[in-house]
Coordinates of C-alpha atoms in Angstrom, one line a residue:
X1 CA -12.2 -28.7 71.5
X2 CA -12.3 -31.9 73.5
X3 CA -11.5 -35.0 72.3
X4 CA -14.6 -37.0 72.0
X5 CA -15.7 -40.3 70.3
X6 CA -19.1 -39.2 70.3
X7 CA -18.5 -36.8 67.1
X8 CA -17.4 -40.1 64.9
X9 CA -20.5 -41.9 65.8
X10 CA -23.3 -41.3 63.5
X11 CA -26.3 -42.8 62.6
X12 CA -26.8 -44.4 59.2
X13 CA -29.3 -41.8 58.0
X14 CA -26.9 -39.2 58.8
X15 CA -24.4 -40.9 56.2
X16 CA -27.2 -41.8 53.2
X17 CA -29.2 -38.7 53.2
X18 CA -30.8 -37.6 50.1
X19 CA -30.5 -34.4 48.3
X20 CA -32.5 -32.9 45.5
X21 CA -30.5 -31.8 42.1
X22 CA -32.5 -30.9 39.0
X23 CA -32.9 -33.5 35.9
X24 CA -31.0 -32.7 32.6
X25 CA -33.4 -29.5 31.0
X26 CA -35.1 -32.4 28.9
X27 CA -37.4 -33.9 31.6
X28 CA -39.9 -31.2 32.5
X29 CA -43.0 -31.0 33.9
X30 CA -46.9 -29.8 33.4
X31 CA -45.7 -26.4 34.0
X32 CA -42.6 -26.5 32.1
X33 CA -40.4 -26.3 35.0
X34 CA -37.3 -29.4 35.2
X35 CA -38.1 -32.5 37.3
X36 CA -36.0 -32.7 40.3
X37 CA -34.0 -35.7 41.0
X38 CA -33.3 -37.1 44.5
X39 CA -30.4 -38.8 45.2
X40 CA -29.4 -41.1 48.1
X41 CA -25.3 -40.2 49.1
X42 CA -24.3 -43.9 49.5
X43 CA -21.9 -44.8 52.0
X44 CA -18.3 -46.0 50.6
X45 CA -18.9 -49.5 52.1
X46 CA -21.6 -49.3 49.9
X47 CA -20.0 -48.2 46.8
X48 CA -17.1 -50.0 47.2
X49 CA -19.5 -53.3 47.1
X50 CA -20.9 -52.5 44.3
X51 CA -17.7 -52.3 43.0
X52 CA -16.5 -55.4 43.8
X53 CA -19.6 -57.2 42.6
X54 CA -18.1 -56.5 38.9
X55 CA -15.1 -57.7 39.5
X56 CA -13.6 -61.1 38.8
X57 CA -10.3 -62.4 39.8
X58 CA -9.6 -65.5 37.7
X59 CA -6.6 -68.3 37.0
X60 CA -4.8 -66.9 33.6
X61 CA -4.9 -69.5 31.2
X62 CA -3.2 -70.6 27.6
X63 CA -4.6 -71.7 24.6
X64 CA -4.5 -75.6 26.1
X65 CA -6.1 -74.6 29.3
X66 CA -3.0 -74.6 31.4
X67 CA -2.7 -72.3 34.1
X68 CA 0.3 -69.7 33.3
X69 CA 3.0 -70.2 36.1
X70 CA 5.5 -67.3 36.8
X71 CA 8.2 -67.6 39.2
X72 CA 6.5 -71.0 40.3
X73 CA 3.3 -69.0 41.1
X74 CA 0.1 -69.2 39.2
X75 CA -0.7 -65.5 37.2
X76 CA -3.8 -64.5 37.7
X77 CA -5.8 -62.3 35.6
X78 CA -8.3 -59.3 36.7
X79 CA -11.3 -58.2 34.8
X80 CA -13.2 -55.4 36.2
X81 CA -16.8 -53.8 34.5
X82 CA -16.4 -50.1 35.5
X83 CA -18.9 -49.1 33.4
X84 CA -21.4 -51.6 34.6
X85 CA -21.0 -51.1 38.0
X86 CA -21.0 -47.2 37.6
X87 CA -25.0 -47.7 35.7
X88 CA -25.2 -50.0 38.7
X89 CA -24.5 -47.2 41.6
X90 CA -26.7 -44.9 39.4
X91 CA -29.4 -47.2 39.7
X92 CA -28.8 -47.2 43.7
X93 CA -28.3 -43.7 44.0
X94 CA -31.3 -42.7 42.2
X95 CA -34.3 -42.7 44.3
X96 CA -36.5 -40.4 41.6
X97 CA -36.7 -41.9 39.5
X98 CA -36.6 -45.3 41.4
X99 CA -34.7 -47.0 38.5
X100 CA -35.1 -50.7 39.6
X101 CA -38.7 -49.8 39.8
X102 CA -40.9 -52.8 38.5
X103 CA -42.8 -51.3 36.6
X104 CA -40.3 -48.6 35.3
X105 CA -38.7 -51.9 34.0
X106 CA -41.1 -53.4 32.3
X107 CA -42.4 -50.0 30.3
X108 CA -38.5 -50.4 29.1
X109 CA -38.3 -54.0 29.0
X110 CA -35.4 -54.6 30.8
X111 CA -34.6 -57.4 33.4
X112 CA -31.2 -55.8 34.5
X113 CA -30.8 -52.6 36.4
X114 CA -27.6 -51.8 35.0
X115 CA -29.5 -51.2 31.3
X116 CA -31.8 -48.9 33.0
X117 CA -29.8 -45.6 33.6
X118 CA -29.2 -45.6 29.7
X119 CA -32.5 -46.4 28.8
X120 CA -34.4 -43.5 31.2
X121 CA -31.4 -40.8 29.9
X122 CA -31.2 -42.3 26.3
X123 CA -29.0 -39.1 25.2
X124 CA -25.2 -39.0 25.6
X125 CA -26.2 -35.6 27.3
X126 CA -28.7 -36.5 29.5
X127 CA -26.6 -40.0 30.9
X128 CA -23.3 -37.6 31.3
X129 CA -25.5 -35.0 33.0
X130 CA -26.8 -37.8 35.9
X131 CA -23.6 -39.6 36.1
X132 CA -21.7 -36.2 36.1
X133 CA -24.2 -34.9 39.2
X134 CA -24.7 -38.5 41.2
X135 CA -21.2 -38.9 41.1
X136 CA -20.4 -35.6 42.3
X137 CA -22.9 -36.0 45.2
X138 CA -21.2 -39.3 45.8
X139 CA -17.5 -37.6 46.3
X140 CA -16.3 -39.7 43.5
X141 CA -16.0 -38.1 40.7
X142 CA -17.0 -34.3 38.9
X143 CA -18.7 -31.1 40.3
X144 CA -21.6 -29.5 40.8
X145 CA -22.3 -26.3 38.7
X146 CA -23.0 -23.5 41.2
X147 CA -26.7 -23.5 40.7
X148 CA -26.7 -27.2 41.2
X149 CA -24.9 -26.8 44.7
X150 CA -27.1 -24.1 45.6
X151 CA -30.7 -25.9 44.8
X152 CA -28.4 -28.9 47.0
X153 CA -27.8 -27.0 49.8
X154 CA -30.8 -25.1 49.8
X155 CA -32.7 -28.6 49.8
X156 CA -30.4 -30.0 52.8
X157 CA -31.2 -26.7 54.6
X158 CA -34.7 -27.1 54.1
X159 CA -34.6 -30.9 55.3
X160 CA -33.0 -29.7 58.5
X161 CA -35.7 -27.3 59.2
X162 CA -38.3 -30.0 59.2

C-alpha cells in the first residue's frame, strides 16, 4: 500500500453521514411497526464544541469577593454542564425527529433545545435508550445491541447502493 494523502482527505458528508437505528419499542407506527430514528454521526470538532459551549472557566472567589490567590496566582474555578450539553448533542444528532423543530417546540412549549430530548422520550427508558444508541453512533459512549448494528449497517449499505 502506497503512501498517499489522498486517503485522509474526505469530504464533510463522508464524515456526518446519517444512519437509521430504531426508536425505543414505544413510538410505533399505523402498522404497529417502531419508528426509525435517523441520526447524523457528528464530527468531533463538532462535539467537542458543543462541549465547550457548557463550560465556564471563572475567577474563584470568597465570601468578600476577593479573588483566591495560591502561590501568587489567581485559582480558578471550572464548572462544566455535562448533562446539558449531552441533551444538547442529542438535539444535533437527531435528525428524526428534528428536535429543534419549531413547531415540535412549541407542541412542548419549550424555548431551549436542551429540554427537548427529555420531553419527546419523557421515560427514564426511552431517554437512556436514545442517549445509549446516539452516543454509540457517535463513538463516545455505549453499544449497539446486534440487531441495532445490523438495521445500521444494513441502512449504510443500502445508502451506498443509491
Amino acid at each position: 500500500m502506497s503512501k498517499n494523502l489522498k486517503y485522509f482527505m474526505r469530504e464533510a458528508a463522508e464524515v456526518e453521514r446519517v444512519v437509521t437505528v430504531p426508536a425505543p419499542e414505544s413510538f410505533k407506527d399505523e402498522n404497529g411497526k417502531v419508528i426509525q430514528l435517523e441520526v447524523k454521526v457528528l464530527s468531533s470538532e463538532r462535539i467537542r464544541a458543543i462541549n465547550e459551549a457548557y463550560h465556564t472557566h471563572t475567577v474563584a472567589l470568597d465570601k468578600k469577593g476577593n479573588p483566591y490567590i495560591n502561590g501568587g496566582n489567581v485559582v480558578f474555578r471550572d464548572e462544566r454542564d455535562n448533562a446539558k450539553a449531552t441533551r444538547h448533542i442529542l438535539v444535533e444528532a437527531l435528525q428524526y425527529p428534528k428536535l429543534d423543530d419549531p413547531e415540535l417546540m412549541k407542541y412542548y412549549n419549550c424555548v431551549d433545545i436542551t429540554q427537548m430530548p427529555e420531553k419527546v422520550f419523557s421515560r427514564a427508558d426511552e431517554f437512556a435508550h436514545v442517549t445509549r444508541v446516539v452516543m454509540a453512533l457517535l463513538g463516545i459512549g455505549g453499544q449497539l445491541s446486534e440487531e441495532e448494528q445490523k438495521q445500521a449497517d444494513e441502512k449504510e449499505i443500502d445508502d451506498a447502493k443509491n
